[in-house]
Amino acid sequence: MGLETRGDLLDDLPFRFEDMTALTTIAEAIQSGEDEVTVVGRVGSITERPTRRRGLRILQTRLTDETGEISLTWFNQRYLARTLEPGSRLVVRGALKVGVRGAELTVKSHEVAGGPDELAAMGPGLVPVYHASSKVSTGVLRALVGEAITDLIDGVADPLPVELRVRHHLPLRRDALRAGHQPSRLDAYETARQRLAYEELLLLQLALLQHRHDTDARAGALALGAPGEVSTAFRAALPFTLTAAQEHVLEAIEADLNRTQPMQRLLEGDVGSGKTVVAFAALVRAVEQGGQGALMAPTEVLALQHLRGAERLLEPLGIEIAYLSGDVPDKERRARRARIEAGQPLIAIGTHALLYTSFADLRVLVVDEQHRFGVAQRAALSAGGETVPHVLHMTATPIPRSLALTAFGDLDLSVIDELPPGRKPIKTSIIPEAKREDGYRWIREQIAAGRQAYVVCALVEENPDVEARAAEEEAERLASGPLQGLRVACAHGQMPSGDRQRVMAAFAAGELDVLVATTVIEVGVDVANASVMVVEDADRFGLAQLHQLRGRVGRGTEQSYCLLYSSAEPTPDGRERLDALVRHQSGFELADVDLRMRGEGRLLGEAQSGRTDLRYARLHSDRKLLEQAREDALRILEEGIDEVLAQAANDRFGDLIEALRRA
Ligand code: ADP
Ligand code: MG
């Protein structure tokens, strides 16, 4: 379970408590008239059946003790049927209803109680419930933790300097741990958790800032001086004026580029906020000085989109563009690589293929859609030779500031918080199955008015082949049925890349009315005339992804629409996501909702979780703590960090920093 030492047991706080002070006999519970009761008893035989609502199942059994009997009901607990054994002892808490058919309890939480001894050990008071596994029960963990507390807790050291503890009124680490496992009341638990969370965030900030400091010391980026003629020409040729937010970010970037400390900046901007021109402006600075720039995108679709933009905005200025991705023919790719390796001033645009190219004179690197690359790759790219490039990371999945400070705490942060003028908010509606045909009628009207539409097909879990086939079938179904007579085509990730490019180009040129696609269009497609986005089975998509998809429309001045086709019975979470999308336009607000709904993000991305993940801090509710930790960490590093604290930061987050450092 990832617990290797008894110390690990101490560090692993319970995730909830069972309140045994409320425990009564079944007879007492029935007579009490209380709405919520806690009782313990033996489980009878278990039945499971579906309900009239699709997807919703209920599980029923009876619970008896010496004084009486009640029936228990669980909703939607599929796995329970397999784990719950008739005859076992359960502590259950829930809502009690007494009626003509006897007493019924709708279970809110339950816990296998084991024998009478274990039960005695549990009560009275708050009983901790630990994350258990199929082999190690929470009861076993409870016993082990109890022993560890008795044996070890007095020896637990506190890494926090006294001065900080006094200033923030923090208890000692050992007292916080004890209260975290065995609180007298729930608010005592919360106080203890916050104490541990603050420490954890402080150590994280120290580790990240220290890493940043080390990187800066390694330094050796070229200071690019003042913008030259090509920069001026670039600005003059733009078909629009930059927004104040874009100007503001550019100023910060200019300042960065003018230093020998390599720029390490994260640029956050909502979908469509215009990050690309900002990136181009930075890249121009590299070439106009005779150096090289590179723009790396996570997908080919997005890389191509950037290539088209560069052909429009950069090539007319006499800047050479070298496009590199997996689908460039070998010979051509070798030729382009050779020019890059020879130090020809140019801007390289591409996918991961860029990673395998050694630039002779890379001065500015832009990494688009930051979140798609893991932390480790972020490090790989910025690890240079003699001089290090200035690096700009960009993301359109706005990360709440708290998360940005955590996951990217070694970066400077800039935000584009306004959209180019003239954009109308996208009207978003949830379309239930019964209204499906109305939706199609309405799409026809939009297309008759000269607009274009996207239809994004349902997500098929981890199976791009099935997903691709579904998209093809949907395109056929629409073309021969509801959208008959319109020019419908399909694009997905399993097509040969040439074919896909042709379809996308035809759509961009207005030669198609409807583009049926899988999520390949999620990022980067920029067709201003497209004003309708239809998402099938929208409730199954994640919030960030839905926001990205919606961001494909609303890029022109026409009113745009997003139609979220919902399955007949969305899960409560799915429903909440759709509602959030209707309510919020801003990616920042949605990211906030997302964080609240999904809980905490992982620092190293899904693939590399584990010991570096946050144990105590909850990014959604602990923002103040995080800001405080950041502030304290900055001050501590300035005044000189003590040995104990430095060691603690390294023990806790050394792995994370190692991942950041690995080249
Ligand atoms: P994103 O931030 O999502 O990458 P893009 O850079 O693709 O956004 O910009 C979205 C669209 O807005 C593009 O068509 C771009 O040309 C346009 N755009 C960018 N900046 C401005 C501006 N200041 N005024 C008007 N249009 C702009
Ligand atoms: Mg973009």
XYZ file of C-alpha atoms in Angstrom, residues 14-15 189-190 193 197 200-201 402 595 600 614-623 625:
22
model
C -7.422 8.749 8.315
C -9.682 10.085 5.581
C -8.660 16.969 13.321
C -9.064 19.839 10.876
C -4.530 18.602 9.150
C -0.675 20.816 5.209
C 3.933 20.119 3.436
C 3.318 23.156 1.239
C -2.968 27.721 -6.256
C -10.532 21.187 -8.916
C -6.451 17.308 -5.939
C 0.377 15.934 -1.573
C -0.731 14.087 1.521
C -2.407 16.711 3.642
C -2.941 19.804 1.540
C -6.165 20.279 -0.358
C -5.514 22.738 -3.081
C -9.052 23.880 -3.329
C -9.589 24.834 0.262
C -6.024 25.515 1.364
C -5.186 28.469 -0.871
C -2.050 28.244 3.443
